Structures are given as structure tokens and as C-alpha cells.
Amino acid sequence: MKKQLFILGASVIIGLSGCGNDSSHEKPSADKNKSMHDHSEMNHSSSGEVPKGLKKAENPTYKVGDKAVIKADHMKGMNGAEATIVGAYDTTAYTVSYTPKTGGKKVKNHKWVIQEEIKGAGNEQLKPGSEVTLEADHMKGMKGAKATIDSAEKTTVYMVDYTTTTGGEKVKNHKWVTESELSAK
């Protein structure tokens, strides 16, 4: 009897602990910073694979293995987190607005999609207002979605590992943080 109760108790604890880590049902509160979107559908971590044609930065401010502090709030728990640089690449980073292919409301000013994640973008920087098709899959419904370029910035983008400041979730190979969104540790 004690063994059965122990197994039942352990099962309940394991089941409940899984519920605490599911942020996919969180909704942003109305008083949150307006630049932060509901990124509960975002693939915080990635395989680390980079788009074809993306070139490593020759002389980045932050080199692979360096530590830096993230000064961006693309998602909950990112701002103020200590990051380890995993990769540094020279490209153009875009903010884009798009409606997910999976439905739902329009995502405005998503940061960041890079030149190499836009179908047929070539080498020329795209202008705000340009209509494009996304090849990035940072968020559910993003890949293949039609988007509008909101802004463009020629910069070094970084792939980073970090632990969130809210709950300690470990994020590996996060795409992308721009150089201006990092500060020395």
C-alpha cells in the first residue's frame, strides 16, 4: 500500500511539474512594454543551424564564447539575462509585420528576421514597405508567411545561449540579437 501511494504521489508531482513550464497559454498583459509581443509561440531555442549564405562576422565586437548582457525584451525573461555568444554574423536585420500562416492576429514589428531568412531577398537591402515571404521559423506560422518590412538595419547579429531572468529556462542558439542589444558584462 505504501509503495502504491509513493508511486501515485511521484506521478502527481511529475505531472504537475510539467504544467509549470508550459508558457504557451500565457497572454501578454495590457500594461507590458508595447515593444514586446506575445512570443509564447516562439522557438526560444534552435538547432543552431544558420541559413544558407549567412557569413560569419570577420571582426565582431563579441566573439564566440564571450559573455554579454542582453538589453532587449523580444520575449519575457530576456532583458538583463547573461548571454554566451554562440555565433556572430554580418547581415541586414529586419523588423517585420506578418499574419501567421496558422491563423491568428497580425504580429507587428517582429525582431529580427535576417536577409538570408527572406525568400529571394538577394544581396540588396530591402526597403521599409517591401512585401516579402518569410523563410524564418522562429515562431509558429512564420515560415511561408507574407510579411511587410518595417525597418532594416545593417549590423552584426548574434546567436546566443542564455538563461531567462524569469524562471531560469535555458535557451540555446537563440536567433537573433543585434549588436546594439548587447552590452559588455
PDB file of N, CA, C and O in Angstrom, residues 9-58:
ATOM      1  N   GLY A   9       1.964   9.462  -5.651  1.00  0.00           N
ATOM      2  CA  GLY A   9       2.455  10.795  -5.284  1.00  0.00           C
ATOM      3  C   GLY A   9       3.532  11.277  -6.235  1.00  0.00           C
ATOM      4  O   GLY A   9       3.524  12.437  -6.672  1.00  0.00           O
ATOM      5  N   ALA A  10       4.461  10.408  -6.595  1.00  0.00           N
ATOM      6  CA  ALA A  10       5.533  10.778  -7.528  1.00  0.00           C
ATOM      7  C   ALA A  10       4.951  11.116  -8.895  1.00  0.00           C
ATOM      8  O   ALA A  10       5.390  12.069  -9.550  1.00  0.00           O
ATOM      9  N   SER A  11       3.957  10.357  -9.324  1.00  0.00           N
ATOM     10  CA  SER A  11       3.320  10.622 -10.625  1.00  0.00           C
ATOM     11  C   SER A  11       2.642  11.987 -10.634  1.00  0.00           C
ATOM     12  O   SER A  11       2.734  12.730 -11.607  1.00  0.00           O
ATOM     13  N   VAL A  12       1.973  12.323  -9.544  1.00  0.00           N
ATOM     14  CA  VAL A  12       1.303  13.615  -9.458  1.00  0.00           C
ATOM     15  C   VAL A  12       2.327  14.751  -9.500  1.00  0.00           C
ATOM     16  O   VAL A  12       2.159  15.737 -10.215  1.00  0.00           O
ATOM     17  N   ILE A  13       3.415  14.603  -8.756  1.00  0.00           N
ATOM     18  CA  ILE A  13       4.460  15.638  -8.735  1.00  0.00           C
ATOM     19  C   ILE A  13       5.060  15.819 -10.118  1.00  0.00           C
ATOM     20  O   ILE A  13       5.212  16.941 -10.591  1.00  0.00           O
ATOM     21  N   ILE A  14       5.376  14.739 -10.784  1.00  0.00           N
ATOM     22  CA  ILE A  14       5.951  14.818 -12.131  1.00  0.00           C
ATOM     23  C   ILE A  14       4.957  15.461 -13.082  1.00  0.00           C
ATOM     24  O   ILE A  14       5.304  16.350 -13.859  1.00  0.00           O
ATOM     25  N   GLY A  15       3.713  15.079 -13.002  1.00  0.00           N
ATOM     26  CA  GLY A  15       2.682  15.649 -13.878  1.00  0.00           C
ATOM     27  C   GLY A  15       2.496  17.133 -13.642  1.00  0.00           C
ATOM     28  O   GLY A  15       2.405  17.919 -14.576  1.00  0.00           O
ATOM     29  N   LEU A  16       2.478  17.550 -12.390  1.00  0.00           N
ATOM     30  CA  LEU A  16       2.303  18.969 -12.079  1.00  0.00           C
ATOM     31  C   LEU A  16       3.521  19.790 -12.448  1.00  0.00           C
ATOM     32  O   LEU A  16       3.404  20.933 -12.869  1.00  0.00           O
ATOM     33  N   SER A  17       4.706  19.221 -12.314  1.00  0.00           N
ATOM     34  CA  SER A  17       5.907  19.992 -12.654  1.00  0.00           C
ATOM     35  C   SER A  17       5.950  20.317 -14.139  1.00  0.00           C
ATOM     36  O   SER A  17       6.444  21.359 -14.537  1.00  0.00           O
ATOM     37  N   GLY A  18       5.404  19.466 -14.961  1.00  0.00           N
ATOM     38  CA  GLY A  18       5.346  19.739 -16.402  1.00  0.00           C
ATOM     39  C   GLY A  18       4.408  20.898 -16.715  1.00  0.00           C
ATOM     40  O   GLY A  18       4.646  21.675 -17.618  1.00  0.00           O
ATOM     41  N   CYS A  19       3.352  21.071 -15.918  1.00  0.00           N
ATOM     42  CA  CYS A  19       2.401  22.163 -16.143  1.00  0.00           C
ATOM     43  C   CYS A  19       3.033  23.516 -15.879  1.00  0.00           C
ATOM     44  O   CYS A  19       2.714  24.485 -16.518  1.00  0.00           O
ATOM     45  N   GLY A  20       3.928  23.578 -14.937  1.00  0.00           N
ATOM     46  CA  GLY A  20       4.539  24.849 -14.575  1.00  0.00           C
ATOM     47  C   GLY A  20       5.448  25.409 -15.639  1.00  0.00           C
ATOM     48  O   GLY A  20       5.742  26.592 -15.647  1.00  0.00           O
ATOM     49  N   ASN A  21       5.910  24.598 -16.550  1.00  0.00           N
ATOM     50  CA  ASN A  21       6.840  25.057 -17.575  1.00  0.00           C
ATOM     51  C   ASN A  21       6.162  25.396 -18.885  1.00  0.00           C
ATOM     52  O   ASN A  21       6.809  25.800 -19.826  1.00  0.00           O
ATOM     53  N   ASP A  22       4.872  25.237 -18.983  1.00  0.00           N
ATOM     54  CA  ASP A  22       4.173  25.480 -20.239  1.00  0.00           C
ATOM     55  C   ASP A  22       3.716  26.923 -20.312  1.00  0.00           C
ATOM     56  O   ASP A  22       2.736  27.308 -19.694  1.00  0.00           O
ATOM     57  N   SER A  23       4.442  27.731 -21.072  1.00  0.00           N
ATOM     58  CA  SER A  23       4.075  29.145 -21.199  1.00  0.00           C
ATOM     59  C   SER A  23       3.288  29.407 -22.476  1.00  0.00           C
ATOM     60  O   SER A  23       3.013  30.542 -22.806  1.00  0.00           O
ATOM     61  N   SER A  24       2.899  28.373 -23.183  1.00  0.00           N
ATOM     62  CA  SER A  24       2.244  28.575 -24.473  1.00  0.00           C
ATOM     63  C   SER A  24       0.848  29.167 -24.331  1.00  0.00           C
ATOM     64  O   SER A  24       0.278  29.613 -25.299  1.00  0.00           O
ATOM     65  N   HIS A  25       0.300  29.172 -23.092  1.00  0.00           N
ATOM     66  CA  HIS A  25      -1.037  29.720 -22.920  1.00  0.00           C
ATOM     67  C   HIS A  25      -1.012  31.109 -22.305  1.00  0.00           C
ATOM     68  O   HIS A  25      -2.046  31.688 -22.064  1.00  0.00           O
ATOM     69  N   GLU A  26       0.165  31.649 -22.035  1.00  0.00           N
ATOM     70  CA  GLU A  26       0.272  32.979 -21.451  1.00  0.00           C
ATOM     71  C   GLU A  26      -0.173  34.033 -22.445  1.00  0.00           C
ATOM     72  O   GLU A  26       0.106  33.951 -23.625  1.00  0.00           O
ATOM     73  N   LYS A  27      -0.844  35.020 -21.950  1.00  0.00           N
ATOM     74  CA  LYS A  27      -1.240  36.164 -22.763  1.00  0.00           C
ATOM     75  C   LYS A  27      -0.517  37.378 -22.211  1.00  0.00           C
ATOM     76  O   LYS A  27      -0.387  37.529 -21.003  1.00  0.00           O
ATOM     77  N   PRO A  28      -0.051  38.263 -23.082  1.00  0.00           N
ATOM     78  CA  PRO A  28       0.627  39.440 -22.570  1.00  0.00           C
ATOM     79  C   PRO A  28      -0.363  40.343 -21.843  1.00  0.00           C
ATOM     80  O   PRO A  28      -1.502  40.473 -22.258  1.00  0.00           O
ATOM     81  N   SER A  29       0.077  40.931 -20.748  1.00  0.00           N
ATOM     82  CA  SER A  29      -0.809  41.839 -20.040  1.00  0.00           C
ATOM     83  C   SER A  29      -0.852  43.171 -20.768  1.00  0.00           C
ATOM     84  O   SER A  29       0.065  43.526 -21.488  1.00  0.00           O
ATOM     85  N   ALA A  30      -1.921  43.909 -20.557  1.00  0.00           N
ATOM     86  CA  ALA A  30      -2.121  45.167 -21.274  1.00  0.00           C
ATOM     87  C   ALA A  30      -1.074  46.209 -20.921  1.00  0.00           C
ATOM     88  O   ALA A  30      -0.774  47.085 -21.704  1.00  0.00           O
ATOM     89  N   ASP A  31      -0.485  46.094 -19.711  1.00  0.00           N
ATOM     90  CA  ASP A  31       0.465  47.120 -19.309  1.00  0.00           C
ATOM     91  C   ASP A  31       1.911  46.756 -19.629  1.00  0.00           C
ATOM     92  O   ASP A  31       2.822  47.464 -19.230  1.00  0.00           O
ATOM     93  N   LYS A  32       2.141  45.679 -20.342  1.00  0.00           N
ATOM     94  CA  LYS A  32       3.507  45.320 -20.726  1.00  0.00           C
ATOM     95  C   LYS A  32       4.060  46.316 -21.708  1.00  0.00           C
ATOM     96  O   LYS A  32       3.318  46.982 -22.417  1.00  0.00           O
ATOM     97  N   ASN A  33       5.381  46.367 -21.787  1.00  0.00           N
ATOM     98  CA  ASN A  33       6.057  47.243 -22.736  1.00  0.00           C
ATOM     99  C   ASN A  33       5.495  46.972 -24.131  1.00  0.00           C
ATOM    100  O   ASN A  33       5.456  45.844 -24.584  1.00  0.00           O
ATOM    101  N   LYS A  34       5.068  48.013 -24.808  1.00  0.00           N
ATOM    102  CA  LYS A  34       4.422  47.840 -26.113  1.00  0.00           C
ATOM    103  C   LYS A  34       5.346  47.271 -27.177  1.00  0.00           C
ATOM    104  O   LYS A  34       4.896  46.754 -28.169  1.00  0.00           O
ATOM    105  N   SER A  35       6.665  47.344 -26.964  1.00  0.00           N
ATOM    106  CA  SER A  35       7.567  46.792 -27.974  1.00  0.00           C
ATOM    107  C   SER A  35       7.696  45.280 -27.842  1.00  0.00           C
ATOM    108  O   SER A  35       8.239  44.626 -28.696  1.00  0.00           O
ATOM    109  N   MET A  36       7.175  44.738 -26.739  1.00  0.00           N
ATOM    110  CA  MET A  36       7.274  43.297 -26.527  1.00  0.00           C
ATOM    111  C   MET A  36       5.983  42.642 -26.986  1.00  0.00           C
ATOM    112  O   MET A  36       4.897  43.066 -26.621  1.00  0.00           O
ATOM    113  N   HIS A  37       6.105  41.615 -27.777  1.00  0.00           N
ATOM    114  CA  HIS A  37       4.945  40.912 -28.316  1.00  0.00           C
ATOM    115  C   HIS A  37       4.769  39.599 -27.575  1.00  0.00           C
ATOM    116  O   HIS A  37       5.640  39.151 -26.856  1.00  0.00           O
ATOM    117  N   ASP A  38       3.632  38.958 -27.777  1.00  0.00           N
ATOM    118  CA  ASP A  38       3.403  37.647 -27.199  1.00  0.00           C
ATOM    119  C   ASP A  38       4.217  36.643 -28.005  1.00  0.00           C
ATOM    120  O   ASP A  38       3.856  36.282 -29.107  1.00  0.00           O
ATOM    121  N   HIS A  39       5.325  36.254 -27.448  1.00  0.00           N
ATOM    122  CA  HIS A  39       6.215  35.316 -28.123  1.00  0.00           C
ATOM    123  C   HIS A  39       6.118  33.930 -27.500  1.00  0.00           C
ATOM    124  O   HIS A  39       7.066  33.166 -27.522  1.00  0.00           O
ATOM    125  N   SER A  40       4.960  33.602 -26.927  1.00  0.00           N
ATOM    126  CA  SER A  40       4.797  32.287 -26.334  1.00  0.00           C
ATOM    127  C   SER A  40       4.887  31.195 -27.388  1.00  0.00           C
ATOM    128  O   SER A  40       5.181  30.057 -27.078  1.00  0.00           O
ATOM    129  N   GLU A  41       4.668  31.549 -28.648  1.00  0.00           N
ATOM    130  CA  GLU A  41       4.781  30.588 -29.736  1.00  0.00           C
ATOM    131  C   GLU A  41       6.186  30.581 -30.346  1.00  0.00           C
ATOM    132  O   GLU A  41       6.433  29.929 -31.336  1.00  0.00           O
ATOM    133  N   MET A  42       7.097  31.346 -29.760  1.00  0.00           N
ATOM    134  CA  MET A  42       8.435  31.463 -30.326  1.00  0.00           C
ATOM    135  C   MET A  42       9.271  30.242 -29.959  1.00  0.00           C
ATOM    136  O   MET A  42       9.182  29.732 -28.851  1.00  0.00           O
ATOM    137  N   ASN A  43      10.064  29.796 -30.911  1.00  0.00           N
ATOM    138  CA  ASN A  43      11.021  28.730 -30.650  1.00  0.00           C
ATOM    139  C   ASN A  43      12.233  29.391 -30.014  1.00  0.00           C
ATOM    140  O   ASN A  43      13.121  29.853 -30.696  1.00  0.00           O
ATOM    141  N   HIS A  44      12.223  29.465 -28.687  1.00  0.00           N
ATOM    142  CA  HIS A  44      13.290  30.164 -27.980  1.00  0.00           C
ATOM    143  C   HIS A  44      14.652  29.561 -28.326  1.00  0.00           C
ATOM    144  O   HIS A  44      15.615  30.277 -28.546  1.00  0.00           O
ATOM    145  N   SER A  45      14.727  28.256 -28.350  1.00  0.00           N
ATOM    146  CA  SER A  45      15.966  27.563 -28.681  1.00  0.00           C
ATOM    147  C   SER A  45      15.895  27.063 -30.116  1.00  0.00           C
ATOM    148  O   SER A  45      14.818  26.871 -30.659  1.00  0.00           O
ATOM    149  N   SER A  46      17.066  26.855 -30.715  1.00  0.00           N
ATOM    150  CA  SER A  46      17.088  26.301 -32.063  1.00  0.00           C
ATOM    151  C   SER A  46      18.220  25.285 -32.167  1.00  0.00           C
ATOM    152  O   SER A  46      19.009  25.127 -31.249  1.00  0.00           O
ATOM    153  N   SER A  47      18.300  24.656 -33.309  1.00  0.00           N
ATOM    154  CA  SER A  47      19.337  23.650 -33.541  1.00  0.00           C
ATOM    155  C   SER A  47      20.710  24.281 -33.702  1.00  0.00           C
ATOM    156  O   SER A  47      21.717  23.603 -33.618  1.00  0.00           O
ATOM    157  N   GLY A  48      20.725  25.581 -33.949  1.00  0.00           N
ATOM    158  CA  GLY A  48      21.993  26.252 -34.200  1.00  0.00           C
ATOM    159  C   GLY A  48      22.347  26.301 -35.671  1.00  0.00           C
ATOM    160  O   GLY A  48      23.351  26.899 -36.057  1.00  0.00           O
ATOM    161  N   GLU A  49      21.497  25.704 -36.496  1.00  0.00           N
ATOM    162  CA  GLU A  49      21.726  25.746 -37.936  1.00  0.00           C
ATOM    163  C   GLU A  49      21.451  27.158 -38.438  1.00  0.00           C
ATOM    164  O   GLU A  49      20.489  27.794 -38.030  1.00  0.00           O
ATOM    165  N   VAL A  50      22.336  27.648 -39.283  1.00  0.00           N
ATOM    166  CA  VAL A  50      22.154  29.005 -39.819  1.00  0.00           C
ATOM    167  C   VAL A  50      21.727  28.927 -41.276  1.00  0.00           C
ATOM    168  O   VAL A  50      22.007  27.955 -41.970  1.00  0.00           O
ATOM    169  N   PRO A  51      21.030  29.973 -41.738  1.00  0.00           N
ATOM    170  CA  PRO A  51      20.572  29.978 -43.131  1.00  0.00           C
ATOM    171  C   PRO A  51      21.735  29.919 -44.117  1.00  0.00           C
ATOM    172  O   PRO A  51      22.817  30.456 -43.845  1.00  0.00           O
ATOM    173  N   LYS A  52      21.478  29.289 -45.248  1.00  0.00           N
ATOM    174  CA  LYS A  52      22.467  29.191 -46.314  1.00  0.00           C
ATOM    175  C   LYS A  52      22.882  30.594 -46.757  1.00  0.00           C
ATOM    176  O   LYS A  52      22.038  31.477 -46.910  1.00  0.00           O
ATOM    177  N   GLY A  53      24.174  30.796 -46.939  1.00  0.00           N
ATOM    178  CA  GLY A  53      24.691  32.073 -47.408  1.00  0.00           C
ATOM    179  C   GLY A  53      25.029  33.064 -46.310  1.00  0.00           C
ATOM    180  O   GLY A  53      25.615  34.108 -46.584  1.00  0.00           O
ATOM    181  N   LEU A  54      24.673  32.770 -45.063  1.00  0.00           N
ATOM    182  CA  LEU A  54      24.983  33.677 -43.962  1.00  0.00           C
ATOM    183  C   LEU A  54      26.476  33.612 -43.665  1.00  0.00           C
ATOM    184  O   LEU A  54      27.036  32.541 -43.478  1.00  0.00           O
ATOM    185  N   LYS A  55      27.118  34.767 -43.626  1.00  0.00           N
ATOM    186  CA  LYS A  55      28.570  34.824 -43.450  1.00  0.00           C
ATOM    187  C   LYS A  55      28.939  35.220 -42.026  1.00  0.00           C
ATOM    188  O   LYS A  55      28.363  36.150 -41.456  1.00  0.00           O
ATOM    189  N   LYS A  56      29.929  34.501 -41.479  1.00  0.00           N
ATOM    190  CA  LYS A  56      30.432  34.828 -40.150  1.00  0.00           C
ATOM    191  C   LYS A  56      31.044  36.223 -40.174  1.00  0.00           C
ATOM    192  O   LYS A  56      31.680  36.622 -41.145  1.00  0.00           O
ATOM    193  N   ALA A  57      30.845  36.945 -39.084  1.00  0.00           N
ATOM    194  CA  ALA A  57      31.425  38.282 -38.963  1.00  0.00           C
ATOM    195  C   ALA A  57      32.939  38.154 -38.852  1.00  0.00           C
ATOM    196  O   ALA A  57      33.445  37.285 -38.134  1.00  0.00           O
ATOM    197  N   GLU A  58      33.652  39.004 -39.583  1.00  0.00           N
ATOM    198  CA  GLU A  58      35.115  38.938 -39.562  1.00  0.00           C
ATOM    199  C   GLU A  58      35.710  39.534 -38.298  1.00  0.00           C
ATOM    200  O   GLU A  58      36.721  39.057 -37.809  1.00  0.00           O
TER     201      GLU A  58
END
